[in-house]
Amino acid sequence: CSLCPPSDRMGLLEGFWHHEYWLPPGATWEDVKSICFPQPQDLLLCIPGALLLIAVRCIFERTVALPLGRRLGVSDKLRPKVQPSATLEEFYVLQGRTPKEAELISLAKRSDLPVRKVETWFRHRRAQDRPGLMKKFCEASWRFTFYLTSFFSGLALLYDKPWFWDHTVCWLRFPQQPLPPPLGWFYLLELSFYCSLVATLPFDVKRKDFKEQIIHHIATITLIFVSYCANLVRFGMIVMLVHDASDYILEVS
């Protein structure tokens, strides 16, 4: 087509992108330009958003959750301190927190201690690394505050929307549904929050469902991303609102 005159090439391009081939009947490209649709590249803002939420979380836990926990009488249990031992500490850090029987005998000989005392040392040393009650309280307080704020903010955004009360309206003119900026920012906030949870998982209290938490957060991020790109924002908002309605109650418990 490089041999065609410029006027012919322009005519071919205009014919290829004619609105009758790409848009519903009665719609033109000018109509599309005047409507704000979800743009996938907007979700890249979740990266600085997640970093900002992590910073806000650190400030919140130190200035709000920690003093509140002390006033409520939350305190960590007193745990016995281990006797300093370079040999045992080196094994604990480099090789494992639960030595086997043969390793206990070898460590007892190297540290000139009875095997029973070596076992006790490792048990107390593991107890020292367990997260305290105050750390759990601060983490739960942050998640409670976010979920509570998110729930009532989402409720305020959706209360006057007709598709919130009649879910069949969610499919009206789909996918040519404009995206109100407040709903776009709410989506971005939720995505940033779950990205921040993934980033802080290695540093948070590791519970028995640690692997399940990772799978849950990744699945949630994927659903938010895909629903935004597919312009399923209306359904996505309702789903997130339903989840936030129960999450803050769970964090209180």
JSON list of C-alpha atoms in Angstrom, two decimals:
[
{"chain": "A", "resi": 1, "resn": "CYS", "atom": "CA", "xyz": [0.00, 0.00, 0.00]},
{"chain": "A", "resi": 2, "resn": "SER", "atom": "CA", "xyz": [3.08, 2.23, 0.13]},
{"chain": "A", "resi": 3, "resn": "LEU", "atom": "CA", "xyz": [2.68, 2.69, -3.65]},
{"chain": "A", "resi": 4, "resn": "CYS", "atom": "CA", "xyz": [-0.78, 4.25, -3.19]},
{"chain": "A", "resi": 5, "resn": "PRO", "atom": "CA", "xyz": [-1.12, 8.05, -3.18]},
{"chain": "A", "resi": 6, "resn": "PRO", "atom": "CA", "xyz": [-1.53, 9.66, 0.28]},
{"chain": "A", "resi": 7, "resn": "SER", "atom": "CA", "xyz": [-5.15, 10.55, -0.45]},
{"chain": "A", "resi": 8, "resn": "ASP", "atom": "CA", "xyz": [-5.97, 6.91, -1.22]},
{"chain": "A", "resi": 9, "resn": "ARG", "atom": "CA", "xyz": [-4.26, 5.71, 1.95]},
{"chain": "A", "resi": 10, "resn": "MET", "atom": "CA", "xyz": [-6.27, 8.17, 4.04]},
{"chain": "A", "resi": 11, "resn": "GLY", "atom": "CA", "xyz": [-9.44, 6.96, 2.37]},
{"chain": "A", "resi": 12, "resn": "LEU", "atom": "CA", "xyz": [-8.60, 3.34, 3.20]},
{"chain": "A", "resi": 13, "resn": "LEU", "atom": "CA", "xyz": [-7.91, 4.19, 6.86]},
{"chain": "A", "resi": 14, "resn": "GLU", "atom": "CA", "xyz": [-11.13, 6.14, 7.20]},
{"chain": "A", "resi": 15, "resn": "GLY", "atom": "CA", "xyz": [-13.07, 3.27, 5.69]},
{"chain": "A", "resi": 16, "resn": "PHE", "atom": "CA", "xyz": [-11.40, 0.72, 7.97]},
{"chain": "A", "resi": 17, "resn": "TRP", "atom": "CA", "xyz": [-12.17, 2.70, 11.13]},
{"chain": "A", "resi": 18, "resn": "HIS", "atom": "CA", "xyz": [-15.71, 3.65, 10.11]},
{"chain": "A", "resi": 19, "resn": "HIS", "atom": "CA", "xyz": [-17.98, 3.67, 13.15]},
{"chain": "A", "resi": 20, "resn": "GLU", "atom": "CA", "xyz": [-20.54, 1.41, 11.49]},
{"chain": "A", "resi": 21, "resn": "TYR", "atom": "CA", "xyz": [-18.06, -1.50, 11.68]},
{"chain": "A", "resi": 22, "resn": "TRP", "atom": "CA", "xyz": [-16.96, -0.99, 15.29]},
{"chain": "A", "resi": 23, "resn": "LEU", "atom": "CA", "xyz": [-19.74, 0.69, 17.25]},
{"chain": "A", "resi": 24, "resn": "PRO", "atom": "CA", "xyz": [-23.44, -0.04, 17.96]},
{"chain": "A", "resi": 25, "resn": "PRO", "atom": "CA", "xyz": [-26.05, 1.48, 15.61]},
{"chain": "A", "resi": 26, "resn": "GLY", "atom": "CA", "xyz": [-26.40, 5.21, 16.10]},
{"chain": "A", "resi": 27, "resn": "ALA", "atom": "CA", "xyz": [-23.06, 5.67, 17.89]},
{"chain": "A", "resi": 28, "resn": "THR", "atom": "CA", "xyz": [-20.05, 7.51, 16.48]},
{"chain": "A", "resi": 29, "resn": "TRP", "atom": "CA", "xyz": [-16.43, 7.88, 17.54]},
{"chain": "A", "resi": 30, "resn": "GLU", "atom": "CA", "xyz": [-17.21, 11.37, 18.79]},
{"chain": "A", "resi": 31, "resn": "ASP", "atom": "CA", "xyz": [-19.73, 9.87, 21.18]},
{"chain": "A", "resi": 32, "resn": "VAL", "atom": "CA", "xyz": [-17.12, 7.48, 22.52]},
{"chain": "A", "resi": 33, "resn": "LYS", "atom": "CA", "xyz": [-14.58, 10.26, 23.03]},
{"chain": "A", "resi": 34, "resn": "SER", "atom": "CA", "xyz": [-17.06, 12.21, 25.11]},
{"chain": "A", "resi": 35, "resn": "ILE", "atom": "CA", "xyz": [-17.64, 9.25, 27.49]},
{"chain": "A", "resi": 36, "resn": "CYS", "atom": "CA", "xyz": [-15.17, 8.13, 30.13]},
{"chain": "A", "resi": 37, "resn": "PHE", "atom": "CA", "xyz": [-14.60, 4.37, 29.81]},
{"chain": "A", "resi": 38, "resn": "PRO", "atom": "CA", "xyz": [-12.27, 2.25, 32.00]},
{"chain": "A", "resi": 39, "resn": "GLN", "atom": "CA", "xyz": [-8.69, 2.35, 30.75]},
{"chain": "A", "resi": 40, "resn": "PRO", "atom": "CA", "xyz": [-6.45, -0.60, 31.81]},
{"chain": "A", "resi": 41, "resn": "GLN", "atom": "CA", "xyz": [-3.37, 1.63, 32.08]},
{"chain": "A", "resi": 42, "resn": "ASP", "atom": "CA", "xyz": [-5.10, 3.53, 34.88]},
{"chain": "A", "resi": 43, "resn": "LEU", "atom": "CA", "xyz": [-4.62, 0.49, 37.13]},
{"chain": "A", "resi": 44, "resn": "LEU", "atom": "CA", "xyz": [-0.85, 1.06, 37.11]},
{"chain": "A", "resi": 45, "resn": "LEU", "atom": "CA", "xyz": [-1.56, 3.72, 39.71]},
{"chain": "A", "resi": 46, "resn": "CYS", "atom": "CA", "xyz": [-2.09, 0.86, 42.17]},
{"chain": "A", "resi": 47, "resn": "ILE", "atom": "CA", "xyz": [1.72, 0.61, 42.58]},
{"chain": "A", "resi": 48, "resn": "PRO", "atom": "CA", "xyz": [2.22, 4.07, 44.12]},
{"chain": "A", "resi": 49, "resn": "GLY", "atom": "CA", "xyz": [-1.19, 3.63, 45.77]},
{"chain": "A", "resi": 50, "resn": "ALA", "atom": "CA", "xyz": [-0.01, 0.45, 47.53]},
{"chain": "A", "resi": 51, "resn": "LEU", "atom": "CA", "xyz": [3.19, 2.16, 48.68]},
{"chain": "A", "resi": 52, "resn": "LEU", "atom": "CA", "xyz": [1.16, 5.08, 50.03]},
{"chain": "A", "resi": 53, "resn": "LEU", "atom": "CA", "xyz": [-1.16, 2.73, 51.93]},
{"chain": "A", "resi": 54, "resn": "ILE", "atom": "CA", "xyz": [1.81, 0.92, 53.47]},
{"chain": "A", "resi": 55, "resn": "ALA", "atom": "CA", "xyz": [3.16, 4.26, 54.70]},
{"chain": "A", "resi": 56, "resn": "VAL", "atom": "CA", "xyz": [-0.27, 5.23, 56.07]},
{"chain": "A", "resi": 57, "resn": "ARG", "atom": "CA", "xyz": [-0.52, 1.84, 57.78]},
{"chain": "A", "resi": 58, "resn": "CYS", "atom": "CA", "xyz": [2.85, 2.29, 59.54]},
{"chain": "A", "resi": 59, "resn": "ILE", "atom": "CA", "xyz": [1.81, 5.71, 60.80]},
{"chain": "A", "resi": 60, "resn": "PHE", "atom": "CA", "xyz": [-1.62, 4.43, 61.86]},
{"chain": "A", "resi": 61, "resn": "GLU", "atom": "CA", "xyz": [-0.24, 1.46, 63.81]},
{"chain": "A", "resi": 62, "resn": "ARG", "atom": "CA", "xyz": [2.27, 3.60, 65.68]},
{"chain": "A", "resi": 63, "resn": "THR", "atom": "CA", "xyz": [0.11, 6.62, 66.44]},
{"chain": "A", "resi": 64, "resn": "VAL", "atom": "CA", "xyz": [-3.38, 5.11, 66.76]},
{"chain": "A", "resi": 65, "resn": "ALA", "atom": "CA", "xyz": [-3.43, 1.32, 67.14]},
{"chain": "A", "resi": 66, "resn": "LEU", "atom": "CA", "xyz": [-0.52, 1.02, 69.58]},
{"chain": "A", "resi": 67, "resn": "PRO", "atom": "CA", "xyz": [-1.79, 3.64, 72.09]},
{"chain": "A", "resi": 68, "resn": "LEU", "atom": "CA", "xyz": [-5.33, 2.26, 71.75]},
{"chain": "A", "resi": 69, "resn": "GLY", "atom": "CA", "xyz": [-4.12, -1.26, 72.48]},
{"chain": "A", "resi": 70, "resn": "ARG", "atom": "CA", "xyz": [-2.32, -0.09, 75.62]},
{"chain": "A", "resi": 71, "resn": "ARG", "atom": "CA", "xyz": [-5.42, 1.73, 76.86]},
{"chain": "A", "resi": 72, "resn": "LEU", "atom": "CA", "xyz": [-7.49, -1.39, 76.27]},
{"chain": "A", "resi": 73, "resn": "GLY", "atom": "CA", "xyz": [-5.06, -3.46, 78.29]},
{"chain": "A", "resi": 74, "resn": "VAL", "atom": "CA", "xyz": [-3.55, -5.41, 75.40]},
{"chain": "A", "resi": 75, "resn": "SER", "atom": "CA", "xyz": [-0.12, -6.69, 76.40]},
{"chain": "A", "resi": 76, "resn": "ASP", "atom": "CA", "xyz": [2.32, -9.35, 75.29]},
{"chain": "A", "resi": 77, "resn": "LYS", "atom": "CA", "xyz": [2.93, -12.38, 77.43]},
{"chain": "A", "resi": 78, "resn": "LEU", "atom": "CA", "xyz": [6.17, -12.49, 79.37]},
{"chain": "A", "resi": 79, "resn": "ARG", "atom": "CA", "xyz": [8.42, -15.09, 77.80]},
{"chain": "A", "resi": 80, "resn": "PRO", "atom": "CA", "xyz": [11.55, -16.55, 79.35]},
{"chain": "A", "resi": 81, "resn": "LYS", "atom": "CA", "xyz": [14.77, -15.22, 77.91]},
{"chain": "A", "resi": 82, "resn": "VAL", "atom": "CA", "xyz": [17.34, -17.69, 76.67]},
{"chain": "A", "resi": 83, "resn": "GLN", "atom": "CA", "xyz": [20.88, -17.79, 77.93]},
{"chain": "A", "resi": 84, "resn": "PRO", "atom": "CA", "xyz": [23.24, -16.32, 75.29]},
{"chain": "A", "resi": 85, "resn": "SER", "atom": "CA", "xyz": [24.99, -19.09, 73.34]},
{"chain": "A", "resi": 86, "resn": "ALA", "atom": "CA", "xyz": [26.85, -18.38, 70.11]},
{"chain": "A", "resi": 87, "resn": "THR", "atom": "CA", "xyz": [26.83, -22.05, 69.08]},
{"chain": "A", "resi": 88, "resn": "LEU", "atom": "CA", "xyz": [23.12, -22.57, 69.55]},
{"chain": "A", "resi": 89, "resn": "GLU", "atom": "CA", "xyz": [22.22, -19.19, 68.06]},
{"chain": "A", "resi": 90, "resn": "GLU", "atom": "CA", "xyz": [24.28, -19.90, 64.95]},
{"chain": "A", "resi": 91, "resn": "PHE", "atom": "CA", "xyz": [22.51, -23.24, 64.44]},
{"chain": "A", "resi": 92, "resn": "TYR", "atom": "CA", "xyz": [19.11, -21.63, 65.06]},
{"chain": "A", "resi": 93, "resn": "VAL", "atom": "CA", "xyz": [19.66, -18.91, 62.47]},
{"chain": "A", "resi": 94, "resn": "LEU", "atom": "CA", "xyz": [21.48, -20.87, 59.78]},
{"chain": "A", "resi": 95, "resn": "GLN", "atom": "CA", "xyz": [20.32, -24.49, 59.98]},
{"chain": "A", "resi": 96, "resn": "GLY", "atom": "CA", "xyz": [16.94, -24.72, 61.65]},
{"chain": "A", "resi": 97, "resn": "ARG", "atom": "CA", "xyz": [14.72, -23.88, 64.58]},
{"chain": "A", "resi": 98, "resn": "THR", "atom": "CA", "xyz": [13.91, -27.49, 65.49]},
{"chain": "A", "resi": 99, "resn": "PRO", "atom": "CA", "xyz": [17.03, -29.66, 65.58]},
{"chain": "A", "resi": 100, "resn": "LYS", "atom": "CA", "xyz": [16.75, -33.43, 65.39]},
{"chain": "A", "resi": 101, "resn": "GLU", "atom": "CA", "xyz": [17.88, -35.79, 68.15]},
{"chain": "A", "resi": 102, "resn": "ALA", "atom": "CA", "xyz": [21.35, -36.37, 66.67]},
{"chain": "A", "resi": 103, "resn": "GLU", "atom": "CA", "xyz": [21.81, -32.63, 66.20]},
{"chain": "A", "resi": 104, "resn": "LEU", "atom": "CA", "xyz": [20.75, -31.99, 69.80]},
{"chain": "A", "resi": 105, "resn": "ILE", "atom": "CA", "xyz": [23.41, -34.41, 71.07]},
{"chain": "A", "resi": 106, "resn": "SER", "atom": "CA", "xyz": [26.06, -32.75, 68.89]},
{"chain": "A", "resi": 107, "resn": "LEU", "atom": "CA", "xyz": [25.03, -29.26, 70.01]},
{"chain": "A", "resi": 108, "resn": "ALA", "atom": "CA", "xyz": [25.06, -30.37, 73.65]},
{"chain": "A", "resi": 109, "resn": "LYS", "atom": "CA", "xyz": [28.65, -31.55, 73.33]},
{"chain": "A", "resi": 110, "resn": "ARG", "atom": "CA", "xyz": [29.77, -28.40, 71.50]},
{"chain": "A", "resi": 111, "resn": "SER", "atom": "CA", "xyz": [28.09, -26.05, 73.96]},
{"chain": "A", "resi": 112, "resn": "ASP", "atom": "CA", "xyz": [28.93, -28.13, 77.04]},
{"chain": "A", "resi": 113, "resn": "LEU", "atom": "CA", "xyz": [25.28, -28.32, 78.12]},
{"chain": "A", "resi": 114, "resn": "PRO", "atom": "CA", "xyz": [22.91, -31.21, 78.89]},
{"chain": "A", "resi": 115, "resn": "VAL", "atom": "CA", "xyz": [20.67, -32.30, 76.03]},
{"chain": "A", "resi": 116, "resn": "ARG", "atom": "CA", "xyz": [17.60, -31.37, 78.08]},
{"chain": "A", "resi": 117, "resn": "LYS", "atom": "CA", "xyz": [18.83, -27.79, 78.47]},
{"chain": "A", "resi": 118, "resn": "VAL", "atom": "CA", "xyz": [19.55, -27.56, 74.75]},
{"chain": "A", "resi": 119, "resn": "GLU", "atom": "CA", "xyz": [15.96, -28.64, 74.02]},
{"chain": "A", "resi": 120, "resn": "THR", "atom": "CA", "xyz": [14.66, -26.03, 76.47]},
{"chain": "A", "resi": 121, "resn": "TRP", "atom": "CA", "xyz": [16.87, -23.37, 74.90]},
{"chain": "A", "resi": 122, "resn": "PHE", "atom": "CA", "xyz": [15.41, -23.98, 71.44]},
{"chain": "A", "resi": 123, "resn": "ARG", "atom": "CA", "xyz": [11.85, -24.07, 72.78]},
{"chain": "A", "resi": 124, "resn": "HIS", "atom": "CA", "xyz": [12.29, -20.72, 74.53]},
{"chain": "A", "resi": 125, "resn": "ARG", "atom": "CA", "xyz": [14.11, -19.28, 71.51]},
{"chain": "A", "resi": 126, "resn": "ARG", "atom": "CA", "xyz": [11.19, -20.19, 69.22]},
{"chain": "A", "resi": 127, "resn": "ALA", "atom": "CA", "xyz": [8.78, -18.60, 71.70]},
{"chain": "A", "resi": 128, "resn": "GLN", "atom": "CA", "xyz": [10.73, -15.34, 71.52]},
{"chain": "A", "resi": 129, "resn": "ASP", "atom": "CA", "xyz": [10.20, -15.16, 67.76]},
{"chain": "A", "resi": 130, "resn": "ARG", "atom": "CA", "xyz": [6.45, -15.70, 67.96]},
{"chain": "A", "resi": 131, "resn": "PRO", "atom": "CA", "xyz": [4.51, -12.49, 67.27]},
{"chain": "A", "resi": 132, "resn": "GLY", "atom": "CA", "xyz": [3.05, -10.80, 70.30]},
{"chain": "A", "resi": 133, "resn": "LEU", "atom": "CA", "xyz": [-0.58, -10.01, 70.93]},
{"chain": "A", "resi": 134, "resn": "MET", "atom": "CA", "xyz": [0.03, -6.29, 70.42]},
{"chain": "A", "resi": 135, "resn": "LYS", "atom": "CA", "xyz": [1.34, -6.86, 66.88]},
{"chain": "A", "resi": 136, "resn": "LYS", "atom": "CA", "xyz": [-1.76, -8.90, 66.03]},
{"chain": "A", "resi": 137, "resn": "PHE", "atom": "CA", "xyz": [-3.96, -6.17, 67.51]},
{"chain": "A", "resi": 138, "resn": "CYS", "atom": "CA", "xyz": [-2.29, -3.44, 65.43]},
{"chain": "A", "resi": 139, "resn": "GLU", "atom": "CA", "xyz": [-2.66, -5.43, 62.21]},
{"chain": "A", "resi": 140, "resn": "ALA", "atom": "CA", "xyz": [-6.32, -6.21, 62.88]},
{"chain": "A", "resi": 141, "resn": "SER", "atom": "CA", "xyz": [-6.99, -2.57, 63.79]},
{"chain": "A", "resi": 142, "resn": "TRP", "atom": "CA", "xyz": [-5.60, -1.39, 60.45]},
{"chain": "A", "resi": 143, "resn": "ARG", "atom": "CA", "xyz": [-7.63, -3.86, 58.43]},
{"chain": "A", "resi": 144, "resn": "PHE", "atom": "CA", "xyz": [-10.77, -3.07, 60.46]},
{"chain": "A", "resi": 145, "resn": "THR", "atom": "CA", "xyz": [-10.33, 0.65, 59.85]},
{"chain": "A", "resi": 146, "resn": "PHE", "atom": "CA", "xyz": [-9.85, 0.19, 56.11]},
{"chain": "A", "resi": 147, "resn": "TYR", "atom": "CA", "xyz": [-12.73, -2.26, 55.62]},
{"chain": "A", "resi": 148, "resn": "LEU", "atom": "CA", "xyz": [-15.10, -0.12, 57.69]},
{"chain": "A", "resi": 149, "resn": "THR", "atom": "CA", "xyz": [-14.17, 3.05, 55.78]},
{"chain": "A", "resi": 150, "resn": "SER", "atom": "CA", "xyz": [-14.33, 1.22, 52.46]},
{"chain": "A", "resi": 151, "resn": "PHE", "atom": "CA", "xyz": [-17.74, -0.27, 53.20]},
{"chain": "A", "resi": 152, "resn": "PHE", "atom": "CA", "xyz": [-19.46, 2.97, 54.15]},
{"chain": "A", "resi": 153, "resn": "SER", "atom": "CA", "xyz": [-17.71, 4.88, 51.36]},
{"chain": "A", "resi": 154, "resn": "GLY", "atom": "CA", "xyz": [-18.89, 2.31, 48.82]},
{"chain": "A", "resi": 155, "resn": "LEU", "atom": "CA", "xyz": [-22.38, 2.40, 50.30]},
{"chain": "A", "resi": 156, "resn": "ALA", "atom": "CA", "xyz": [-22.48, 6.18, 49.95]},
{"chain": "A", "resi": 157, "resn": "LEU", "atom": "CA", "xyz": [-21.35, 5.91, 46.31]},
{"chain": "A", "resi": 158, "resn": "LEU", "atom": "CA", "xyz": [-23.89, 3.25, 45.36]},
{"chain": "A", "resi": 159, "resn": "TYR", "atom": "CA", "xyz": [-26.92, 4.23, 47.42]},
{"chain": "A", "resi": 160, "resn": "ASP", "atom": "CA", "xyz": [-28.42, 6.48, 44.74]},
{"chain": "A", "resi": 161, "resn": "LYS", "atom": "CA", "xyz": [-27.51, 4.22, 41.79]},
{"chain": "A", "resi": 162, "resn": "PRO", "atom": "CA", "xyz": [-30.50, 2.41, 40.22]},
{"chain": "A", "resi": 163, "resn": "TRP", "atom": "CA", "xyz": [-28.40, -0.68, 39.42]},
{"chain": "A", "resi": 164, "resn": "PHE", "atom": "CA", "xyz": [-27.56, -1.07, 43.12]},
{"chain": "A", "resi": 165, "resn": "TRP", "atom": "CA", "xyz": [-31.21, -1.90, 43.86]},
{"chain": "A", "resi": 166, "resn": "ASP", "atom": "CA", "xyz": [-32.06, -3.62, 40.58]},
{"chain": "A", "resi": 167, "resn": "HIS", "atom": "CA", "xyz": [-29.14, -5.76, 39.42]},
{"chain": "A", "resi": 168, "resn": "THR", "atom": "CA", "xyz": [-30.62, -6.31, 35.97]},
{"chain": "A", "resi": 169, "resn": "VAL", "atom": "CA", "xyz": [-29.80, -2.67, 35.25]},
{"chain": "A", "resi": 170, "resn": "CYS", "atom": "CA", "xyz": [-26.11, -3.62, 35.49]},
{"chain": "A", "resi": 171, "resn": "TRP", "atom": "CA", "xyz": [-26.44, -5.08, 31.98]},
{"chain": "A", "resi": 172, "resn": "LEU", "atom": "CA", "xyz": [-28.18, -2.05, 30.51]},
{"chain": "A", "resi": 173, "resn": "ARG", "atom": "CA", "xyz": [-26.14, -0.84, 27.48]},
{"chain": "A", "resi": 174, "resn": "PHE", "atom": "CA", "xyz": [-23.24, -3.08, 28.51]},
{"chain": "A", "resi": 175, "resn": "PRO", "atom": "CA", "xyz": [-20.36, -2.68, 27.71]},
{"chain": "A", "resi": 176, "resn": "GLN", "atom": "CA", "xyz": [-20.96, 0.93, 26.60]},
{"chain": "A", "resi": 177, "resn": "GLN", "atom": "CA", "xyz": [-21.32, 2.11, 30.19]},
{"chain": "A", "resi": 178, "resn": "PRO", "atom": "CA", "xyz": [-19.53, 5.27, 31.29]},
{"chain": "A", "resi": 179, "resn": "LEU", "atom": "CA", "xyz": [-17.30, 5.09, 34.35]},
{"chain": "A", "resi": 180, "resn": "PRO", "atom": "CA", "xyz": [-17.99, 7.80, 36.95]},
{"chain": "A", "resi": 181, "resn": "PRO", "atom": "CA", "xyz": [-14.65, 9.06, 38.33]},
{"chain": "A", "resi": 182, "resn": "PRO", "atom": "CA", "xyz": [-15.57, 8.29, 42.00]},
{"chain": "A", "resi": 183, "resn": "LEU", "atom": "CA", "xyz": [-16.17, 4.62, 41.13]},
{"chain": "A", "resi": 184, "resn": "GLY", "atom": "CA", "xyz": [-12.86, 4.50, 39.27]},
{"chain": "A", "resi": 185, "resn": "TRP", "atom": "CA", "xyz": [-11.00, 5.88, 42.28]},
{"chain": "A", "resi": 186, "resn": "PHE", "atom": "CA", "xyz": [-12.79, 3.43, 44.58]},
{"chain": "A", "resi": 187, "resn": "TYR", "atom": "CA", "xyz": [-11.71, 0.54, 42.35]},
{"chain": "A", "resi": 188, "resn": "LEU", "atom": "CA", "xyz": [-8.15, 1.81, 42.38]},
{"chain": "A", "resi": 189, "resn": "LEU", "atom": "CA", "xyz": [-8.21, 2.12, 46.19]},
{"chain": "A", "resi": 190, "resn": "GLU", "atom": "CA", "xyz": [-9.37, -1.48, 46.63]},
{"chain": "A", "resi": 191, "resn": "LEU", "atom": "CA", "xyz": [-6.75, -2.77, 44.20]},
{"chain": "A", "resi": 192, "resn": "SER", "atom": "CA", "xyz": [-4.01, -0.77, 45.95]},
{"chain": "A", "resi": 193, "resn": "PHE", "atom": "CA", "xyz": [-5.07, -2.15, 49.33]},
{"chain": "A", "resi": 194, "resn": "TYR", "atom": "CA", "xyz": [-4.86, -5.78, 48.27]},
{"chain": "A", "resi": 195, "resn": "CYS", "atom": "CA", "xyz": [-1.52, -5.14, 46.56]},
{"chain": "A", "resi": 196, "resn": "SER", "atom": "CA", "xyz": [-0.25, -3.67, 49.82]},
{"chain": "A", "resi": 197, "resn": "LEU", "atom": "CA", "xyz": [-1.44, -6.76, 51.70]},
{"chain": "A", "resi": 198, "resn": "VAL", "atom": "CA", "xyz": [0.54, -8.99, 49.35]},
{"chain": "A", "resi": 199, "resn": "ALA", "atom": "CA", "xyz": [3.63, -6.81, 49.77]},
{"chain": "A", "resi": 200, "resn": "THR", "atom": "CA", "xyz": [3.45, -6.93, 53.59]},
{"chain": "A", "resi": 201, "resn": "LEU", "atom": "CA", "xyz": [2.54, -10.63, 53.96]},
{"chain": "A", "resi": 202, "resn": "PRO", "atom": "CA", "xyz": [6.15, -11.71, 54.66]},
{"chain": "A", "resi": 203, "resn": "PHE", "atom": "CA", "xyz": [6.34, -9.21, 57.53]},
{"chain": "A", "resi": 204, "resn": "ASP", "atom": "CA", "xyz": [2.88, -9.76, 59.02]},
{"chain": "A", "resi": 205, "resn": "VAL", "atom": "CA", "xyz": [1.90, -12.40, 61.55]},
{"chain": "A", "resi": 206, "resn": "LYS", "atom": "CA", "xyz": [2.00, -15.76, 59.77]},
{"chain": "A", "resi": 207, "resn": "ARG", "atom": "CA", "xyz": [-1.11, -17.73, 60.60]},
{"chain": "A", "resi": 208, "resn": "LYS", "atom": "CA", "xyz": [-2.05, -21.29, 59.76]},
{"chain": "A", "resi": 209, "resn": "ASP", "atom": "CA", "xyz": [-3.81, -20.20, 56.56]},
{"chain": "A", "resi": 210, "resn": "PHE", "atom": "CA", "xyz": [-0.79, -18.29, 55.20]},
{"chain": "A", "resi": 211, "resn": "LYS", "atom": "CA", "xyz": [-0.84, -20.08, 51.81]},
{"chain": "A", "resi": 212, "resn": "GLU", "atom": "CA", "xyz": [-4.59, -19.66, 51.51]},
{"chain": "A", "resi": 213, "resn": "GLN", "atom": "CA", "xyz": [-4.18, -15.93, 52.18]},
{"chain": "A", "resi": 214, "resn": "ILE", "atom": "CA", "xyz": [-1.71, -15.60, 49.31]},
{"chain": "A", "resi": 215, "resn": "ILE", "atom": "CA", "xyz": [-4.07, -17.42, 46.94]},
{"chain": "A", "resi": 216, "resn": "HIS", "atom": "CA", "xyz": [-7.00, -15.29, 48.13]},
{"chain": "A", "resi": 217, "resn": "HIS", "atom": "CA", "xyz": [-5.17, -11.98, 47.63]},
{"chain": "A", "resi": 218, "resn": "ILE", "atom": "CA", "xyz": [-3.89, -12.93, 44.17]},
{"chain": "A", "resi": 219, "resn": "ALA", "atom": "CA", "xyz": [-7.36, -14.11, 43.13]},
{"chain": "A", "resi": 220, "resn": "THR", "atom": "CA", "xyz": [-8.88, -10.86, 44.41]},
{"chain": "A", "resi": 221, "resn": "ILE", "atom": "CA", "xyz": [-6.34, -8.72, 42.53]},
{"chain": "A", "resi": 222, "resn": "THR", "atom": "CA", "xyz": [-7.00, -10.71, 39.35]},
{"chain": "A", "resi": 223, "resn": "LEU", "atom": "CA", "xyz": [-10.78, -10.33, 39.65]},
{"chain": "A", "resi": 224, "resn": "ILE", "atom": "CA", "xyz": [-10.53, -6.58, 40.27]},
{"chain": "A", "resi": 225, "resn": "PHE", "atom": "CA", "xyz": [-8.16, -6.13, 37.32]},
{"chain": "A", "resi": 226, "resn": "VAL", "atom": "CA", "xyz": [-10.21, -8.22, 34.86]},
{"chain": "A", "resi": 227, "resn": "SER", "atom": "CA", "xyz": [-13.57, -6.75, 35.89]},
{"chain": "A", "resi": 228, "resn": "TYR", "atom": "CA", "xyz": [-12.21, -3.22, 35.44]},
{"chain": "A", "resi": 229, "resn": "CYS", "atom": "CA", "xyz": [-10.79, -3.95, 31.99]},
{"chain": "A", "resi": 230, "resn": "ALA", "atom": "CA", "xyz": [-14.06, -5.64, 30.93]},
{"chain": "A", "resi": 231, "resn": "ASN", "atom": "CA", "xyz": [-16.08, -2.68, 32.27]},
{"chain": "A", "resi": 232, "resn": "LEU", "atom": "CA", "xyz": [-17.88, -4.89, 34.79]},
{"chain": "A", "resi": 233, "resn": "VAL", "atom": "CA", "xyz": [-17.46, -2.12, 37.34]},
{"chain": "A", "resi": 234, "resn": "ARG", "atom": "CA", "xyz": [-21.08, -2.14, 38.44]},
{"chain": "A", "resi": 235, "resn": "PHE", "atom": "CA", "xyz": [-21.04, -5.79, 39.43]},
{"chain": "A", "resi": 236, "resn": "GLY", "atom": "CA", "xyz": [-17.54, -5.43, 40.83]},
{"chain": "A", "resi": 237, "resn": "MET", "atom": "CA", "xyz": [-18.59, -2.59, 43.10]},
{"chain": "A", "resi": 238, "resn": "ILE", "atom": "CA", "xyz": [-21.47, -4.65, 44.51]},
{"chain": "A", "resi": 239, "resn": "VAL", "atom": "CA", "xyz": [-19.23, -7.68, 45.10]},
{"chain": "A", "resi": 240, "resn": "MET", "atom": "CA", "xyz": [-16.57, -5.61, 46.89]},
{"chain": "A", "resi": 241, "resn": "LEU", "atom": "CA", "xyz": [-19.23, -3.93, 49.01]},
{"chain": "A", "resi": 242, "resn": "VAL", "atom": "CA", "xyz": [-20.66, -7.29, 50.09]},
{"chain": "A", "resi": 243, "resn": "HIS", "atom": "CA", "xyz": [-17.21, -8.55, 51.09]},
{"chain": "A", "resi": 244, "resn": "ASP", "atom": "CA", "xyz": [-16.27, -5.37, 52.97]},
{"chain": "A", "resi": 245, "resn": "ALA", "atom": "CA", "xyz": [-19.56, -5.59, 54.89]},
{"chain": "A", "resi": 246, "resn": "SER", "atom": "CA", "xyz": [-18.40, -8.80, 56.58]},
{"chain": "A", "resi": 247, "resn": "ASP", "atom": "CA", "xyz": [-14.63, -8.24, 56.64]},
{"chain": "A", "resi": 248, "resn": "TYR", "atom": "CA", "xyz": [-14.66, -5.44, 59.21]},
{"chain": "A", "resi": 249, "resn": "ILE", "atom": "CA", "xyz": [-16.83, -7.58, 61.52]},
{"chain": "A", "resi": 250, "resn": "LEU", "atom": "CA", "xyz": [-14.33, -10.45, 61.22]},
{"chain": "A", "resi": 251, "resn": "GLU", "atom": "CA", "xyz": [-11.45, -8.10, 62.09]},
{"chain": "A", "resi": 252, "resn": "VAL", "atom": "CA", "xyz": [-13.29, -6.97, 65.23]},
{"chain": "A", "resi": 253, "resn": "SER", "atom": "CA", "xyz": [-13.52, -10.60, 66.37]}
]
